[in-house]
mmCIF file of C-alpha atoms in Angstrom:
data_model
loop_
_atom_site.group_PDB
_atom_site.id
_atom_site.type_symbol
_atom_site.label_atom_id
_atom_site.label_comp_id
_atom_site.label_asym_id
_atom_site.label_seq_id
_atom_site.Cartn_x
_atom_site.Cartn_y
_atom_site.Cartn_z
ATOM 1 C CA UNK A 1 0.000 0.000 0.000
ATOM 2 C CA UNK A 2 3.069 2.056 0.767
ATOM 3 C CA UNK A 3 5.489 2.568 -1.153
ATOM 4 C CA UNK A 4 9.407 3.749 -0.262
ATOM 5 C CA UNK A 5 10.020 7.197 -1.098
ATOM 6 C CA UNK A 6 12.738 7.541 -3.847
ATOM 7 C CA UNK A 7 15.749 9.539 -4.026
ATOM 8 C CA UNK A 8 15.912 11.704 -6.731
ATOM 9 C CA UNK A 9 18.974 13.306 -8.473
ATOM 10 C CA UNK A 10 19.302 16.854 -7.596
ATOM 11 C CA UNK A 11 18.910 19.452 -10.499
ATOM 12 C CA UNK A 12 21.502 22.376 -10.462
ATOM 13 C CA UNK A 13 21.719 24.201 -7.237
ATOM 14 C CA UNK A 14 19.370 22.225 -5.880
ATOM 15 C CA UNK A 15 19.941 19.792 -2.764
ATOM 16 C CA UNK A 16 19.306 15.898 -2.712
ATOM 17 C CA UNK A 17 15.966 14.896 -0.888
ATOM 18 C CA UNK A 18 13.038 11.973 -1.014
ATOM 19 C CA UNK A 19 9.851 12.393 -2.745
ATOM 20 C CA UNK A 20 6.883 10.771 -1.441
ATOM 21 C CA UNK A 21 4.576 8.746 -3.994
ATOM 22 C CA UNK A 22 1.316 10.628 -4.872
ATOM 23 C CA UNK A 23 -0.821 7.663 -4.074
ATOM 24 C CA UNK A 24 1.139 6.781 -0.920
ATOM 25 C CA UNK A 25 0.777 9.954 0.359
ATOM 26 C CA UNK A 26 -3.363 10.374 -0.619
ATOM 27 C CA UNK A 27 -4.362 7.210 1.484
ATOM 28 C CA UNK A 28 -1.627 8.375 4.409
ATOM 29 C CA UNK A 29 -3.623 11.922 4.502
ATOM 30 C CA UNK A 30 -7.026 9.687 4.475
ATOM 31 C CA UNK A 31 -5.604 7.830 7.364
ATOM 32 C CA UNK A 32 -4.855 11.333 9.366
ATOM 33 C CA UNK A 33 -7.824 12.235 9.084
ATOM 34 C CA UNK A 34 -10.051 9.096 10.124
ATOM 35 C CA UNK A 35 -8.132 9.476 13.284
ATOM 36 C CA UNK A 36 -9.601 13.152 13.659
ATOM 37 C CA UNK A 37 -6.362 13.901 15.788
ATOM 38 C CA UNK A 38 -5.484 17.320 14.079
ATOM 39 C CA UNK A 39 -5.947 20.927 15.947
ATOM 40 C CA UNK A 40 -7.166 18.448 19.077
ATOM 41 C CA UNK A 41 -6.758 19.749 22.520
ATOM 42 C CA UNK A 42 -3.818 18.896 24.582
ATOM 43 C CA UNK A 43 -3.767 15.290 26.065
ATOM 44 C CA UNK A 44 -1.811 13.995 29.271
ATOM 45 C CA UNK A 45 -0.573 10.694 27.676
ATOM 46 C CA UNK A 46 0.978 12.461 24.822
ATOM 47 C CA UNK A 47 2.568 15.160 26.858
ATOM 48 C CA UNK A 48 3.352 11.837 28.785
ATOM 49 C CA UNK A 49 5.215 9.857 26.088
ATOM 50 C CA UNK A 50 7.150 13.511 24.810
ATOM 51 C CA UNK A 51 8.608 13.992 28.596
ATOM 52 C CA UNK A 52 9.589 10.727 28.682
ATOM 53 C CA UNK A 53 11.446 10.545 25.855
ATOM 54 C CA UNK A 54 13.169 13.680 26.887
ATOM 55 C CA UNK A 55 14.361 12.001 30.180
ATOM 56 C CA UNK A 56 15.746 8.784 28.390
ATOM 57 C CA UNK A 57 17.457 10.745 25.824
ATOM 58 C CA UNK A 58 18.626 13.345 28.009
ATOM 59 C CA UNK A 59 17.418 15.945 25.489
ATOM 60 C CA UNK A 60 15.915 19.411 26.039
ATOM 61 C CA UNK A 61 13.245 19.014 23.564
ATOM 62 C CA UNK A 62 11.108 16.055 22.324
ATOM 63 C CA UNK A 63 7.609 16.171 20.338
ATOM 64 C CA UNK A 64 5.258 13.844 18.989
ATOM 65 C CA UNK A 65 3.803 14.919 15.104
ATOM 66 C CA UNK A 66 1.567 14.798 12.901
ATOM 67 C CA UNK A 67 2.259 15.640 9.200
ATOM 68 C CA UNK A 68 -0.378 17.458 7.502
ATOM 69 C CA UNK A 69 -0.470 18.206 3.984
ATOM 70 C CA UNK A 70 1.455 21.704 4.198
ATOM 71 C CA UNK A 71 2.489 21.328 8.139
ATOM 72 C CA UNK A 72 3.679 19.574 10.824
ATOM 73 C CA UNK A 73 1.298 19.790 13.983
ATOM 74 C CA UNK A 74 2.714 19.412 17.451
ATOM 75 C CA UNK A 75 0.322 16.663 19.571
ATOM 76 C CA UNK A 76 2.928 17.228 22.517
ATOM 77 C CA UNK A 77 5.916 19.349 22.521
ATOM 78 C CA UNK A 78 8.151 19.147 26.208
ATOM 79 C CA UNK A 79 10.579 21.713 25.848
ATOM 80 C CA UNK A 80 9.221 23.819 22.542
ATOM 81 C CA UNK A 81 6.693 26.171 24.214
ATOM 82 C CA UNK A 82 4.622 28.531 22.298
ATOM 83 C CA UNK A 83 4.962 26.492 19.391
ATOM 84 C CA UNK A 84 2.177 24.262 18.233
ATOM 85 C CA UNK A 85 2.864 23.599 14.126
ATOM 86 C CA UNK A 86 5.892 24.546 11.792
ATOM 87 C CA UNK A 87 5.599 24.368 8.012
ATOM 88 C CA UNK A 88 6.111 20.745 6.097
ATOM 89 C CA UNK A 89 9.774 21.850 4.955
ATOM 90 C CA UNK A 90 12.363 18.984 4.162
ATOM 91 C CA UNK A 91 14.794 17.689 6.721
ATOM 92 C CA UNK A 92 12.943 16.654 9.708
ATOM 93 C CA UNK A 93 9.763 14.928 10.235
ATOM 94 C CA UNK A 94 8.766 15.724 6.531
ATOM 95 C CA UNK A 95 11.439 13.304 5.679
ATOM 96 C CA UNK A 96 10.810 11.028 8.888
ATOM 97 C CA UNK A 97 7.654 9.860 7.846
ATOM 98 C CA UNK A 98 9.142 8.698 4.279
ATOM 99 C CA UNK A 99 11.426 5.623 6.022
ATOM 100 C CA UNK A 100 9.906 2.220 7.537
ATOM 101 C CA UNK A 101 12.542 2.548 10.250
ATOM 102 C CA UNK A 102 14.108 5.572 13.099
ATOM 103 C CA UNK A 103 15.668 8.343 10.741
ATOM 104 C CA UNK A 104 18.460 9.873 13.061
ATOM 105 C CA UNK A 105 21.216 12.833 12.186
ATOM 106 C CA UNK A 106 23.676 13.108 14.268
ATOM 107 C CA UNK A 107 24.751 16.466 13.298
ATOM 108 C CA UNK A 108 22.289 18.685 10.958
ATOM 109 C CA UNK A 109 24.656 21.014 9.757
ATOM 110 C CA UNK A 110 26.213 17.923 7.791
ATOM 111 C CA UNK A 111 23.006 16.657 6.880
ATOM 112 C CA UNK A 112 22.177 18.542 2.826
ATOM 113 C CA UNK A 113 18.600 17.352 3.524
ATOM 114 C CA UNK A 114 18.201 19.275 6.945
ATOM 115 C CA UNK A 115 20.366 22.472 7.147
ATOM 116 C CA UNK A 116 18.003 24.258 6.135
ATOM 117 C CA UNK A 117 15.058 23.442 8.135
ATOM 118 C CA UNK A 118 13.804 26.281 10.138
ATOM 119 C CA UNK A 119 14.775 24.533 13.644
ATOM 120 C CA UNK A 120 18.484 24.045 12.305
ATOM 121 C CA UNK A 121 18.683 27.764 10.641
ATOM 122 C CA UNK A 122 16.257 29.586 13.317
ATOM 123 C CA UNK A 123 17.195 31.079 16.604
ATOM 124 C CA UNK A 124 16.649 27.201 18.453
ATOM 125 C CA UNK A 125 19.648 25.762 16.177
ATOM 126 C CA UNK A 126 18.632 22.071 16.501
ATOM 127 C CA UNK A 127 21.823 20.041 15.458
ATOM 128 C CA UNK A 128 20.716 16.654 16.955
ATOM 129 C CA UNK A 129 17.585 15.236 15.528
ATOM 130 C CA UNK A 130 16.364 11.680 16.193
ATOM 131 C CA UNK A 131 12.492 10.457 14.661
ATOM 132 C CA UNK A 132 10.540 7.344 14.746
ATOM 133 C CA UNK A 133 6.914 6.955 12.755
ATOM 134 C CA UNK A 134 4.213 6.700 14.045
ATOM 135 C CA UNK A 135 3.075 3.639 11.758
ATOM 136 C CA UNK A 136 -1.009 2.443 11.504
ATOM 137 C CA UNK A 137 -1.507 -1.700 10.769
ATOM 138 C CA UNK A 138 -2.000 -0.630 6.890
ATOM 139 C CA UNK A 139 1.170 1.156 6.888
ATOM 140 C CA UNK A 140 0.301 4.887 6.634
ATOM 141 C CA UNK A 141 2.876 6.871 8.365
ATOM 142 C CA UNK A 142 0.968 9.574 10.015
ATOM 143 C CA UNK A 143 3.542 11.438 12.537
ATOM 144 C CA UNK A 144 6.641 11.051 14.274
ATOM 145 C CA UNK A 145 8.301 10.653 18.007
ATOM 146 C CA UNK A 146 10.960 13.302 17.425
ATOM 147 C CA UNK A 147 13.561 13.972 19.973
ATOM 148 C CA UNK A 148 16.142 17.238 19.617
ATOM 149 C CA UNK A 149 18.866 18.594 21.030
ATOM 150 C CA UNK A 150 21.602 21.714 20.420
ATOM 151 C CA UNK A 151 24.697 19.774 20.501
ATOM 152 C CA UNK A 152 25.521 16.789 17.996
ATOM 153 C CA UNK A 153 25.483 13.473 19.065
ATOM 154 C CA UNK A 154 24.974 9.724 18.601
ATOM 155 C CA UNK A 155 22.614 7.082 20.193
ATOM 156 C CA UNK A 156 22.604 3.309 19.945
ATOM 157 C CA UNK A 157 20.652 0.770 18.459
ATOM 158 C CA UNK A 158 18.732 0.115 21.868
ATOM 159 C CA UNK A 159 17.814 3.883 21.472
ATOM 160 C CA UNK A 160 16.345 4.155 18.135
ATOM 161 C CA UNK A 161 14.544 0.525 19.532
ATOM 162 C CA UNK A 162 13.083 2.539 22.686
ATOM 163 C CA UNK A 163 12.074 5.643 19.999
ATOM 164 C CA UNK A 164 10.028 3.275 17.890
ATOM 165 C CA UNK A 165 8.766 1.240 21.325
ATOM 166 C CA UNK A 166 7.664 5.147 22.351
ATOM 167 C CA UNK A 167 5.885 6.096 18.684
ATOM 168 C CA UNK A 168 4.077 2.290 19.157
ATOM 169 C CA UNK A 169 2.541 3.757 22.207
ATOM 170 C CA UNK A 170 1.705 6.646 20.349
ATOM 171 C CA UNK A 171 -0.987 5.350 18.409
ATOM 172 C CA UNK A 172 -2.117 2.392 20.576
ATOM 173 C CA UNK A 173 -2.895 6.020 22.235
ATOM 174 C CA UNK A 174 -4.566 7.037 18.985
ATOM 175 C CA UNK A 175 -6.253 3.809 18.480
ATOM 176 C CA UNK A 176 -7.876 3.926 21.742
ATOM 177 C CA UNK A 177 -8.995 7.600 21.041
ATOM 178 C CA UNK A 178 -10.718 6.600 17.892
ATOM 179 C CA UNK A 179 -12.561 4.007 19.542
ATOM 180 C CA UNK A 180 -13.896 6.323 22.089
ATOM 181 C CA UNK A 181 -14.512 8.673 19.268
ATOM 182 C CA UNK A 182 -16.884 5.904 17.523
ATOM 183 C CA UNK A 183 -18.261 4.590 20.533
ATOM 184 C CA UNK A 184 -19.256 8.166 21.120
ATOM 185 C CA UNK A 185 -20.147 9.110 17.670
ATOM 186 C CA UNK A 186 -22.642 5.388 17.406
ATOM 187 C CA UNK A 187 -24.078 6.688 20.930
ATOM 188 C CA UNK A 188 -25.090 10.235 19.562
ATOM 189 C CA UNK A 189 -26.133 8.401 16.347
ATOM 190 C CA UNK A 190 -28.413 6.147 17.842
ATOM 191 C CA UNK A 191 -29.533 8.991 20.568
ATOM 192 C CA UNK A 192 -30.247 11.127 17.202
ATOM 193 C CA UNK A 193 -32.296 8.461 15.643
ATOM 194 C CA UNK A 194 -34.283 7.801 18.904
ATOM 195 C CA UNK A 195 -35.670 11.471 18.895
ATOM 196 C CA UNK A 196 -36.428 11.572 15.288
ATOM 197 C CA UNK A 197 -38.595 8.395 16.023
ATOM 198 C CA UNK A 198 -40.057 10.119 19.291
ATOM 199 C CA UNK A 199 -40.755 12.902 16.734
ATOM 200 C CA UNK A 200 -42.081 11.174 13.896
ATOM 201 C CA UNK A 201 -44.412 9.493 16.757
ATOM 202 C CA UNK A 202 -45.227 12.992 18.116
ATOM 203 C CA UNK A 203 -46.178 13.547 14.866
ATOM 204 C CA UNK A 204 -48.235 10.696 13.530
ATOM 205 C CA UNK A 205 -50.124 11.069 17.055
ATOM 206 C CA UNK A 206 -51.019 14.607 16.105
ATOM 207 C CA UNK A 207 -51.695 13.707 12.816
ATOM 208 C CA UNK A 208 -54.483 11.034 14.027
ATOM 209 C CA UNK A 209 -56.083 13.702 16.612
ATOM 210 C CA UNK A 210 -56.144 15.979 13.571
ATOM 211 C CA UNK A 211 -57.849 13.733 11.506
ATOM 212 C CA UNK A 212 -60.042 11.980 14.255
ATOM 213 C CA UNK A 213 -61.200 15.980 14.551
ATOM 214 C CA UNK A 214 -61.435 16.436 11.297
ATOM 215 C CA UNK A 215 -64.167 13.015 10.678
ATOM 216 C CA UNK A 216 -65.822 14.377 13.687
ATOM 217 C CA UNK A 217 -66.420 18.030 12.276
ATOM 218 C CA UNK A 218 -67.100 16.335 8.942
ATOM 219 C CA UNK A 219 -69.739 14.459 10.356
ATOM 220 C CA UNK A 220 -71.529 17.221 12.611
ATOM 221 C CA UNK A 221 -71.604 19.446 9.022
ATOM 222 C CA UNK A 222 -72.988 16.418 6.945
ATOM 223 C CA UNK A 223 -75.603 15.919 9.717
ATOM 224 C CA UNK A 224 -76.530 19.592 10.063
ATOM 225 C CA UNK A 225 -76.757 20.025 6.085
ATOM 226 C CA UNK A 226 -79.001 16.564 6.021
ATOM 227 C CA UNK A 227 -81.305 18.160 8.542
ATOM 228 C CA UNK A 228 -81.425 21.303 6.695
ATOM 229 C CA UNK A 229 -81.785 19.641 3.249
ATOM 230 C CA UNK A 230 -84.927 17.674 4.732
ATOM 231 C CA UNK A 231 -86.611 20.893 6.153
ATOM 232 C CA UNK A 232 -86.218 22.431 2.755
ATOM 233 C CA UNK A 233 -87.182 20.295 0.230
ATOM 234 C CA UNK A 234 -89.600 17.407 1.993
ATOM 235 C CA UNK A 235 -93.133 18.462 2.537
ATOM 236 C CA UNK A 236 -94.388 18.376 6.340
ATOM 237 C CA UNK A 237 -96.106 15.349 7.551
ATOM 238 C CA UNK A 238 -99.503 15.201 8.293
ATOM 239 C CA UNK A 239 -100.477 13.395 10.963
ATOM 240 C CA UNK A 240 -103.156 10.476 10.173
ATOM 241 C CA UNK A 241 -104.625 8.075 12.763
ATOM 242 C CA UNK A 242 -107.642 5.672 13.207
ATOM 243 C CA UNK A 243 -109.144 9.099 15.223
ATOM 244 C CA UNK A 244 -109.398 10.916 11.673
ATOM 245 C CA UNK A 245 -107.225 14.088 12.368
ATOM 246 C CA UNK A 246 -107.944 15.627 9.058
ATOM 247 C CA UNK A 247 -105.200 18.466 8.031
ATOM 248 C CA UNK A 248 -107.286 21.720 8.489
ATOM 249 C CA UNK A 249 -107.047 22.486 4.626
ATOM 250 C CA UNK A 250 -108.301 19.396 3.472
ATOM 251 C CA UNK A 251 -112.192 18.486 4.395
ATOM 252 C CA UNK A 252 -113.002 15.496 5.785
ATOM 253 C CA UNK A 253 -115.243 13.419 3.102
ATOM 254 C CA UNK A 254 -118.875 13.329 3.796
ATOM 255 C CA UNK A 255 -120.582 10.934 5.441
ATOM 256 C CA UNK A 256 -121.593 7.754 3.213
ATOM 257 C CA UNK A 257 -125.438 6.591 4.099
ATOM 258 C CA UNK A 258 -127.537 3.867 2.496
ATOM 259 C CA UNK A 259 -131.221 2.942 2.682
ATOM 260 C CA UNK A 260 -132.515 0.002 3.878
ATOM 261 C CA UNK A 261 -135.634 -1.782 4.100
ATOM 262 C CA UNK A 262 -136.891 -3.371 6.013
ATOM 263 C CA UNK A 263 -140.727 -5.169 5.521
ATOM 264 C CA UNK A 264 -142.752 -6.186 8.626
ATOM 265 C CA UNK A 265 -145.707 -7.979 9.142
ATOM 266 C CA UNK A 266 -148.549 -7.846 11.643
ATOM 267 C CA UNK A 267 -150.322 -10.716 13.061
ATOM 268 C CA UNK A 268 -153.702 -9.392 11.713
ATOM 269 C CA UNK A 269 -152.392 -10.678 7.902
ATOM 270 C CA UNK A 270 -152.255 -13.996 8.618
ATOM 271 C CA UNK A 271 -155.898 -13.570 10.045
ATOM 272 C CA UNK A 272 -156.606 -11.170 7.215
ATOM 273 C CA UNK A 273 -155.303 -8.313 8.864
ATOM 274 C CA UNK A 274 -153.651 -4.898 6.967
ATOM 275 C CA UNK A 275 -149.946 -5.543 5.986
ATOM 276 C CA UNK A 276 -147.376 -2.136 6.301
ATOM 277 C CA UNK A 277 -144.278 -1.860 5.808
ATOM 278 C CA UNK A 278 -141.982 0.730 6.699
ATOM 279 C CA UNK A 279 -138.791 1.572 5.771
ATOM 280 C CA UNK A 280 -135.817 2.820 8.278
ATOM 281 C CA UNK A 281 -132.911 5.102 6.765
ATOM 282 C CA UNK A 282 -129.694 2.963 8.399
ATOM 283 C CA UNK A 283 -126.279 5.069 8.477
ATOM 284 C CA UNK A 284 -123.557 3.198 6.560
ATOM 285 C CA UNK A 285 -119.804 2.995 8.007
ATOM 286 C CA UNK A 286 -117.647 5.331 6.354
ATOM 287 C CA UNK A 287 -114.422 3.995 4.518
ATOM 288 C CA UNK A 288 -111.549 5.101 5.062
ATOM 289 C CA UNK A 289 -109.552 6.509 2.267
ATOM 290 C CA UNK A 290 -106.115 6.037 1.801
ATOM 291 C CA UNK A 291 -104.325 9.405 2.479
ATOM 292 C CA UNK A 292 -102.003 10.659 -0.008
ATOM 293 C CA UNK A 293 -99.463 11.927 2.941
ATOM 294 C CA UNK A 294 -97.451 9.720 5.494
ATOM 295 C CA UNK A 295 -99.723 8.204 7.783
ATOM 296 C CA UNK A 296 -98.451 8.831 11.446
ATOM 297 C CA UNK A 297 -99.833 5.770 13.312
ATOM 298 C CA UNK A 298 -101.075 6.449 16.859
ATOM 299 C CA UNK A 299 -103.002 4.676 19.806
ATOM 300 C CA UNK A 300 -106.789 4.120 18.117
ATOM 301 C CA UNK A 301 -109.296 5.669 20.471
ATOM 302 C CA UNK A 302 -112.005 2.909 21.559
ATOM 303 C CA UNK A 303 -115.100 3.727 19.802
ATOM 304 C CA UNK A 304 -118.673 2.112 20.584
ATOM 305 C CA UNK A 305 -120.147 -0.209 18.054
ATOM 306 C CA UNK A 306 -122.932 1.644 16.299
ATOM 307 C CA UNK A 307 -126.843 -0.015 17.361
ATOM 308 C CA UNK A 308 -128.727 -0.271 14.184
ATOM 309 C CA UNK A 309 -131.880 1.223 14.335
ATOM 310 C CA UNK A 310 -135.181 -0.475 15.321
ATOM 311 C CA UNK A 311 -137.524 -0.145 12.401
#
């Protein structure tokens, strides 16, 4: 995934250095920022690891990186105060983070690579520069252990092995930060997808009130227009019972008599008497006709049975 940085031949009065490959250095800036480390806030195990590796080197300054794109951001600086990033010039930890493996100079004013890196030209005069990357399990390089000094010198092997031991700590440092990070991040995901539920609940609730309000309103109106609709256009009822309750614009029909007749006979006409006979005006039963309006049915009022009339 990585590849070595090459050495390239210098053009005229230009000085000998290591390019990084373009797609090398695209996933290493990817890496940098999955683990959301840059512009952070000071943290005690990095300050940590930076004054302990100024106490086993015996150095006055010692940092721990992070190469940006165009800079190199200080995690922990012990001994560099009021410094917190320097530009990505060549020399130091912009060539650090090119090798597998602890890049050390014993003296920088030898080195053509690092002379002219602001540390080693600038008022600190750094001539002692050790570095040890800060390597993920895919290989990206993403910063350095650095430690610095003012004087030349030279450390061992068991040195540069303690640097790299150091930078290892680094980003089990890192890796445990980005676990918290997701841990945290999953938390206020799911925490942010249990209130847009509570909402969308609010909201479907309100939604059925609204519309259980609505049906309810509909309803009253439909009734209220029905009513209104029936008073218009239907006629009125008239009430109709056996008890003949005849509208007061219509007349009742008249009364419906027949004649009968009825013959009797004396005892004188069997002896040879006179026979009469009379006959007796009976009044018929009127029908009942069948109304042209609803019929309202009531209680019948008991009526006597008409006595026919003696003739």
């Amino acid at each position: 995934m990585m590849q070595q940085a090459s050495a390239t031949d210098p053009a005229p009065g230009r000085r000998p250095g290591l390019v990084p490959d373009p797609d090398a250095e695209t996933a290493r800036i990817a890496a940098v920022r999955r683990y959301d480390i840059l512009d952070t806030p000071p943290d005690g195990a990095f300050d940590r690891v930076a004054a302990m590796a100024a106490r086993l080197f015996d150095v006055p300054v010692a940092t721990v990186t992070i190469v940006d794109t165009d800079r190199i951001w200080f995690k922990a600086a012990h001994g560099l105060e009021g410094v917190s990033e320097i530009g990505r010039d060549p020399g130091l930890c912009g060539s650090a983070i090119l090798r597998d493996d602890a890049m050390v100079i014993p003296d920088t004013l030898q080195d053509p690579i690092a002379v002219d890196n602001p540390l080693v030209a600038g008022e600190m005069g750094v001539r002692f520069y050790a570095a040890a990357p800060i390597i993920t399990p895919e290989g990206h390089r993403l910063g350095t252990v650095n430690v610095l000094d003012t004087r030349p010198r030279s450390i061992t092997e068991d040195d540069t092995a303690t640097l790299a031991d150091l930078a290892a700590i680094v980003l089990d440092e890192m890796e445990l930060r980005l676990s918290a990070l997701r841990v945290l991040r999953d938390e206020q995901a799911r925490r942010e997808a249990e209130k847009r539920h509570a909402e969308a609940e609010r909201a479907r609730a309100e939604a059925e009130r609204a519309a259980r309000e609505k049906a309810e309103q509909d309803k009253a109106a439909i009734a209220a227009f029905a009513s209104t609709l029936q008073r218009t256009l239907l006629p009125l009822p008239f009430p109709w019972c056996r008890t003949w309750n005849w509208p007061a614009t219509i007349a009742p029909p008249p009364p419906t008599t027949w004649a009968a007749t009825s013959t009797t006979s004396s005892p004188s006409t069997a002896t040879g008497g006179r026979s009469s006979s009379v006959t007796c005006a009976v009044k018929a039963p009127r029908r009942r006709p069948s109304p042209p309006w609803p019929v309202t049915p009531c209680a019948p009022r008991p009526r006597s049975t008409p006595t026919p009339s003696p003739c």
